[in-house]
């Protein structure tokens, strides 16, 4: 049911995520206007009280705040380019996934068309939207975020990272590298144990404990990185490199994939060759900060 004190909001894009976003606004009592290329996807939201705008221009004009959440930035431009006049004076928050360059470019484009613009990244799945577990990052002008923070809070835990429009996407990609790396490490460990008849479910709680333990090292390691000083308080990189050799040999002997341990060892070997063998593991930041080169020596 809509609440007279709740600010109106428009949601463009009613895929899995857009429907969850619009549903959360409705649940929090915001008068909610929706629009989607395929209008049938609005049916349930309309039944729950949303207003389906007849055109995209009407949708943009219906609320002081519009959230757009579609597949990619190409789709964003495809939709909005044809409706630029309706953007003047509105606040547009783009929760479509993309990279930081796309976010900064879109901010320039929106500014040219007289819109206030925030770029965002959704660190959540649709079923958690509307709960504190859904973290949604925003970047762009502070004043634009604060003008709409109370409305955005209907979606979950909302954060503002700073005025650089690219920051939300950068955090998003930094989160993705964590996620894929942790999952790959777990899959590699699972593959190793399966060769001895240990199933994934047996390893999972042990792996969880390791991931939690390693996560606890991060603040201390971050201090070493920020101070550019890597005293070996626990072990040296040289010592760690020996265990990496065991990892490769064990994987080879088990007849499983060795790409991940070889990558881990290759980076450590380069840091050791550069004279960092007696430093602690986070000294590898020096390797991660350099551009990579493929076999032809190109970036
Ligand atoms: P989805 O279910 O595939 O929906 C895609 C949406 O984009 C639909 O509304 C679709 O319209 C629209 N669209 C795509 N191309 C279009 C075009 N050329 N013109 C007009 N509309 C177009 O995807 P989703 O899961 O909602 O994801 C939307 C965004 O949220 C993505 O950037 C995704 O990375 C991000 N995200 C999703 C999740 C998740 O768990 N789902 C989590 C975090 C971030 P039609 O309905 O007409 O096809």
Coordinates of C-alpha atoms and ligand atoms in Angstrom, one line a residue:
X1 CA 0.0 0.0 0.0
X2 CA 1.4 3.4 -0.9
X3 CA 2.4 5.9 1.8
X4 CA 1.7 9.6 1.2
X5 CA 5.0 10.5 2.8
X6 CA 7.0 8.1 0.7
X7 CA 8.7 9.6 -2.3
X8 CA 7.6 8.3 -5.7
X9 CA 10.1 6.3 -7.7
X10 CA 10.3 4.8 -11.2
X11 CA 12.0 1.5 -12.1
X12 CA 13.0 0.8 -15.7
X13 CA 13.9 -2.7 -16.5
X14 CA 11.8 -5.5 -15.0
X15 CA 14.1 -8.5 -15.4
X16 CA 14.8 -10.7 -12.3
X17 CA 16.6 -7.9 -10.5
X18 CA 14.4 -5.0 -11.7
X19 CA 11.2 -6.8 -10.5
X20 CA 12.8 -7.3 -7.1
X21 CA 13.8 -3.6 -6.9
X22 CA 10.3 -2.4 -7.8
X23 CA 8.8 -5.0 -5.4
X24 CA 10.9 -3.6 -2.5
X25 CA 9.9 0.0 -3.2
X26 CA 6.2 -1.0 -3.3
X27 CA 6.5 -3.0 -0.1
X28 CA 8.0 0.1 1.6
X29 CA 5.0 2.1 0.5
X30 CA 6.6 4.2 -2.3
X31 CA 4.3 5.1 -5.2
X32 CA 6.1 3.0 -7.8
X33 CA 6.0 3.5 -11.6
X34 CA 7.5 0.8 -13.8
X35 CA 8.4 0.3 -17.4
X36 CA 9.8 -2.6 -19.3
X37 CA 10.4 -3.4 -23.0
X38 CA 8.4 -6.5 -22.5
X39 CA 5.4 -5.1 -20.6
X40 CA 4.0 -8.5 -19.5
X41 CA 6.8 -8.7 -16.9
X42 CA 5.0 -5.8 -15.0
X43 CA 1.8 -7.8 -14.4
X44 CA 2.6 -9.0 -10.9
X45 CA 3.9 -5.6 -9.9
X46 CA 0.8 -3.9 -11.2
X47 CA -1.3 -6.4 -9.3
X48 CA 0.7 -5.4 -6.2
X49 CA 0.0 -1.7 -6.8
X50 CA 2.6 -0.4 -9.3
X51 CA 1.7 1.9 -12.1
X52 CA 2.8 0.7 -15.5
X53 CA 3.7 3.8 -17.5
X54 CA 2.5 3.7 -21.1
X55 CA 5.8 5.0 -22.5
X56 CA 9.3 5.2 -21.2
X57 CA 9.1 9.1 -21.4
X58 CA 6.0 8.9 -19.1
X59 CA 7.9 6.6 -16.7
X60 CA 10.8 9.1 -16.5
X61 CA 8.5 12.0 -15.8
X62 CA 6.4 10.2 -13.2
X63 CA 9.0 10.4 -10.4
X64 CA 11.9 12.6 -9.2
X65 CA 14.0 9.4 -9.0
X66 CA 14.4 6.8 -11.7
X67 CA 16.3 3.5 -11.2
X68 CA 17.4 1.7 -14.3
X69 CA 18.5 -1.9 -14.2
X70 CA 18.9 -3.7 -17.5
X71 CA 21.3 -6.2 -19.0
X72 CA 24.2 -3.8 -19.9
X73 CA 25.1 -0.2 -20.7
X74 CA 24.3 -0.6 -24.4
X75 CA 20.7 -1.3 -23.4
X76 CA 20.7 1.7 -21.1
X77 CA 21.7 4.0 -24.0
X78 CA 19.3 2.3 -26.4
X79 CA 16.5 3.1 -24.1
X80 CA 17.4 6.5 -22.8
X81 CA 18.9 8.0 -26.0
X82 CA 15.5 8.1 -27.5
X83 CA 14.0 9.8 -24.5
X84 CA 16.7 12.4 -23.6
X85 CA 14.3 15.4 -23.1
X86 CA 12.6 13.5 -20.2
X87 CA 15.8 13.2 -18.3
X88 CA 16.2 17.0 -17.6
X89 CA 16.0 17.7 -13.9
X90 CA 15.5 14.1 -12.9
X91 CA 17.8 11.9 -10.8
X92 CA 18.9 8.7 -12.6
X93 CA 20.5 5.8 -10.7
X94 CA 21.9 3.2 -13.0
X95 CA 22.2 -0.2 -11.2
X96 CA 23.1 -2.0 -14.4
X97 CA 26.4 -3.9 -14.1
X98 CA 29.3 -2.5 -16.0
X99 CA 32.9 -1.3 -15.6
X100 CA 34.2 2.0 -14.1
X101 CA 34.9 3.5 -17.6
X102 CA 31.3 2.9 -18.6
X103 CA 30.0 4.4 -15.4
X104 CA 32.1 7.6 -15.8
X105 CA 31.1 7.9 -19.5
X106 CA 27.4 7.4 -18.6
X107 CA 27.7 10.2 -15.9
X108 CA 29.1 12.6 -18.5
X109 CA 26.2 11.6 -20.9
X110 CA 23.6 12.1 -18.2
X111 CA 25.0 15.5 -17.2
X112 CA 24.9 16.6 -20.8
X113 CA 21.2 15.9 -20.8
X114 CA 20.6 17.7 -17.6
X115 CA 20.1 14.7 -15.3
X116 CA 21.6 14.1 -11.9
X117 CA 23.4 10.8 -12.1
X118 CA 24.6 8.1 -9.6
X119 CA 26.0 4.9 -10.7
X120 CA 25.5 1.8 -8.6
X121 CA 26.4 -1.8 -8.1
X122 CA 24.1 -4.4 -6.5
X123 CA 26.1 -6.8 -4.4
X124 CA 23.1 -9.1 -3.9
X125 CA 20.7 -11.6 -5.5
X126 CA 17.1 -10.7 -6.2
X127 CA 15.7 -12.7 -3.2
X128 CA 17.6 -10.6 -0.7
X129 CA 16.5 -7.2 -2.1
X130 CA 14.6 -5.3 0.5
X131 CA 16.5 -6.9 3.4
X132 CA 19.7 -5.6 5.1
X133 CA 21.6 -8.4 3.4
X134 CA 21.3 -6.7 0.1
X135 CA 24.3 -4.3 -0.1
X136 CA 23.9 -1.7 -2.9
X137 CA 26.9 0.6 -3.6
X138 CA 26.5 4.1 -5.1
X139 CA 29.0 6.6 -6.4
X140 CA 28.6 10.1 -7.7
X141 CA 27.7 13.4 -6.1
X142 CA 27.2 13.2 -2.4
X143 CA 24.2 15.6 -2.5
X144 CA 22.4 13.4 -5.0
X145 CA 22.8 10.3 -2.9
X146 CA 21.7 12.1 0.3
X147 CA 18.6 13.6 -1.5
X148 CA 17.4 10.0 -2.2
X149 CA 19.0 7.9 0.6
X150 CA 15.7 7.5 2.5
X151 CA 14.0 6.1 -0.7
X152 CA 17.0 3.9 -1.6
X153 CA 17.0 2.3 1.9
X154 CA 13.9 0.4 0.9
X155 CA 16.3 -1.8 -1.2
X156 CA 18.6 -2.9 1.6
X157 CA 21.9 -1.6 3.0
X158 CA 22.8 1.4 0.8
X159 CA 26.3 2.9 0.8
X160 CA 27.8 5.9 -0.9
X161 CA 31.5 5.4 -1.8
X162 CA 32.5 8.9 -3.1
X163 CA 32.0 11.4 -5.9
X164 CA 33.9 9.4 -8.6
X165 CA 31.2 7.7 -10.6
X166 CA 33.4 4.8 -11.4
X167 CA 33.9 3.6 -7.7
X168 CA 30.8 1.5 -7.4
X169 CA 31.8 -0.6 -10.5
X170 CA 35.4 -0.8 -9.3
X171 CA 34.2 -2.2 -5.9
X172 CA 31.9 -4.5 -7.8
X173 CA 34.8 -5.9 -9.9
X174 CA 37.1 -6.1 -6.8
X175 CA 34.4 -8.1 -5.1
X176 CA 34.1 -10.4 -8.2
X177 CA 37.8 -11.2 -8.2
X178 CA 37.5 -12.2 -4.5
X179 CA 34.4 -14.3 -5.2
X180 CA 35.8 -16.2 -8.3
X181 CA 39.2 -16.7 -6.6
X182 CA 37.8 -18.2 -3.4
X183 CA 35.4 -20.4 -5.4
X184 CA 38.2 -21.6 -7.7
X185 CA 40.4 -22.4 -4.7
X186 CA 37.6 -24.4 -3.1
X187 CA 36.9 -26.3 -6.3
X188 CA 40.6 -27.1 -6.7
X189 CA 40.8 -28.4 -3.1
X190 CA 37.6 -30.4 -3.6
X191 CA 39.0 -31.9 -6.8
X192 CA 42.1 -33.0 -4.8
X193 CA 40.1 -34.6 -2.0
X194 CA 37.7 -36.4 -4.3
X195 CA 40.7 -38.4 -5.6
X196 CA 40.8 -39.9 -2.1
X197 CA 37.1 -40.5 -2.0
X198 CA 36.3 -37.5 0.1
X199 CA 33.1 -35.8 -1.1
X200 CA 32.5 -32.1 -1.5
X201 CA 30.1 -31.9 1.4
X202 CA 32.7 -33.3 3.8
X203 CA 35.3 -30.8 2.7
X204 CA 32.9 -27.8 2.6
X205 CA 32.9 -27.1 6.4
X206 CA 36.7 -27.4 6.6
X207 CA 37.1 -25.1 3.6
X208 CA 34.7 -22.6 5.2
X209 CA 36.9 -22.6 8.3
X210 CA 40.0 -21.9 6.2
X211 CA 38.3 -19.1 4.3
X212 CA 37.1 -17.5 7.6
X213 CA 40.6 -17.8 9.1
X214 CA 42.3 -16.3 6.0
X215 CA 39.7 -13.4 6.0
X216 CA 40.9 -12.5 9.5
X217 CA 44.4 -11.9 8.2
X218 CA 43.2 -9.2 5.8
X219 CA 43.2 -6.1 8.0
X220 CA 46.8 -6.7 9.2
X221 CA 48.0 -7.5 5.7
X222 CA 46.3 -4.4 4.4
X223 CA 48.3 -2.3 6.9
X224 CA 51.5 -3.9 5.5
X225 CA 50.4 -3.0 1.9
X226 CA 49.4 0.6 2.9
X227 CA 52.8 1.1 4.7
X228 CA 54.7 -0.6 1.9
X229 CA 56.5 -2.7 4.5
X230 CA 56.3 -6.5 4.7
X231 CA 58.1 -7.8 7.7
X232 CA 57.7 -11.6 7.9
X233 CA 55.9 -12.0 11.2
X234 CA 54.4 -15.4 10.4
X235 CA 56.4 -16.9 7.5
X236 CA 58.5 -15.7 4.6
X237 CA 57.4 -15.9 1.0
X238 CA 60.3 -18.3 0.4
X239 CA 58.8 -20.7 3.0
X240 CA 55.3 -20.3 1.4
X241 CA 56.8 -21.1 -2.0
X242 CA 57.9 -24.6 -0.8
X243 CA 54.3 -25.4 0.1
X244 CA 53.2 -24.2 -3.3
X245 CA 55.5 -26.8 -4.8
X246 CA 53.8 -29.4 -2.7
X247 CA 50.5 -28.2 -4.0
X248 CA 51.6 -28.6 -7.6
X249 CA 53.2 -32.0 -7.0
X250 CA 50.2 -33.3 -5.1
X251 CA 47.8 -32.1 -7.9
X252 CA 50.0 -33.7 -10.6
X253 CA 50.2 -37.0 -8.7
X254 CA 46.4 -36.9 -8.3
X255 CA 46.0 -36.3 -12.0
X256 CA 44.0 -33.2 -11.6
X257 CA 44.2 -29.7 -13.1
X258 CA 47.4 -27.8 -12.0
X259 CA 46.7 -24.3 -13.6
X260 CA 45.7 -22.6 -10.3
X261 CA 48.7 -23.8 -8.2
X262 CA 51.1 -23.0 -11.1
X263 CA 49.7 -19.5 -11.3
X264 CA 50.1 -19.1 -7.5
X265 CA 53.7 -20.4 -7.6
X266 CA 54.7 -18.4 -10.7
X267 CA 53.7 -15.1 -9.1
X268 CA 55.5 -16.0 -5.9
X269 CA 58.6 -17.0 -7.9
X270 CA 58.7 -13.6 -9.7
X271 CA 58.5 -11.8 -6.4
X272 CA 61.3 -13.9 -4.9
X273 CA 63.4 -13.3 -8.0
X274 CA 62.8 -9.6 -7.5
X275 CA 64.4 -9.9 -4.0
X276 CA 61.3 -10.4 -1.8
X277 CA 61.8 -13.9 -0.6
X278 CA 62.3 -12.9 3.0
X279 CA 59.2 -10.7 3.0
X280 CA 55.7 -11.7 4.0
X281 CA 53.0 -12.9 1.5
X282 CA 51.2 -9.5 0.9
X283 CA 54.4 -8.3 -0.8
X284 CA 52.8 -10.0 -3.9
X285 CA 50.8 -6.8 -4.2
X286 CA 53.8 -5.6 -6.2
X287 CA 53.1 -8.3 -8.8
X288 CA 49.4 -7.7 -8.8
X289 CA 50.0 -4.0 -9.4
X290 CA 51.9 -4.5 -12.6
X291 CA 50.2 -4.9 -16.0
X292 CA 50.3 -8.5 -17.3
X293 CA 51.9 -9.4 -20.6
X294 CA 50.9 -12.2 -22.9
X295 CA 53.3 -14.4 -24.8
X296 CA 53.7 -11.7 -27.5
X297 CA 54.6 -9.2 -24.8
X298 CA 51.4 -7.2 -25.3
X299 CA 49.1 -6.1 -22.6
Ligands
LIG1 P1 17.5 -10.2 -16.7 O1 16.5 -10.9 -15.9 O2 18.0 -10.9 -17.9 O3 16.7 -8.8 -17.3 C1 17.3 -8.0 -18.2 C2 16.5 -6.7 -18.4 O4 17.2 -5.9 -19.3 C3 15.1 -6.9 -18.8 O5 14.3 -6.0 -18.3 C4 15.2 -6.7 -20.3 O6 14.0 -6.4 -21.0 C5 16.2 -5.6 -20.3 N1 16.9 -5.4 -21.6 C6 18.0 -6.1 -22.1 N2 18.3 -5.7 -23.3 C7 17.5 -4.7 -23.6 C8 17.4 -3.8 -24.7 N3 18.2 -3.9 -25.8 N4 16.4 -2.9 -24.7 C9 15.5 -2.8 -23.6 N5 15.6 -3.6 -22.6 C10 16.6 -4.5 -22.5 O7 18.7 -9.6 -15.9 P2 18.7 -9.2 -14.3 O8 19.1 -10.4 -13.5 O9 17.5 -8.4 -14.0 O10 20.0 -8.2 -14.3 C11 19.9 -6.8 -14.6 C12 21.2 -6.1 -14.2 O11 21.4 -6.3 -12.8 C13 22.4 -6.7 -14.9 O12 23.3 -5.7 -15.3 C14 23.0 -7.7 -13.9 O13 24.4 -7.9 -14.0 C15 22.7 -6.9 -12.6 N6 22.7 -7.7 -11.4 C16 21.9 -8.9 -11.4 C17 22.0 -9.7 -10.3 C18 21.1 -11.0 -10.2 O14 21.4 -11.8 -9.3 N7 20.1 -11.1 -11.1 C19 22.8 -9.4 -9.2 C20 23.6 -8.2 -9.3 C21 23.5 -7.4 -10.4 P3 13.0 -7.5 -21.5 O15 12.3 -8.0 -20.3 O16 12.2 -6.8 -22.5 O17 13.9 -8.6 -22.2

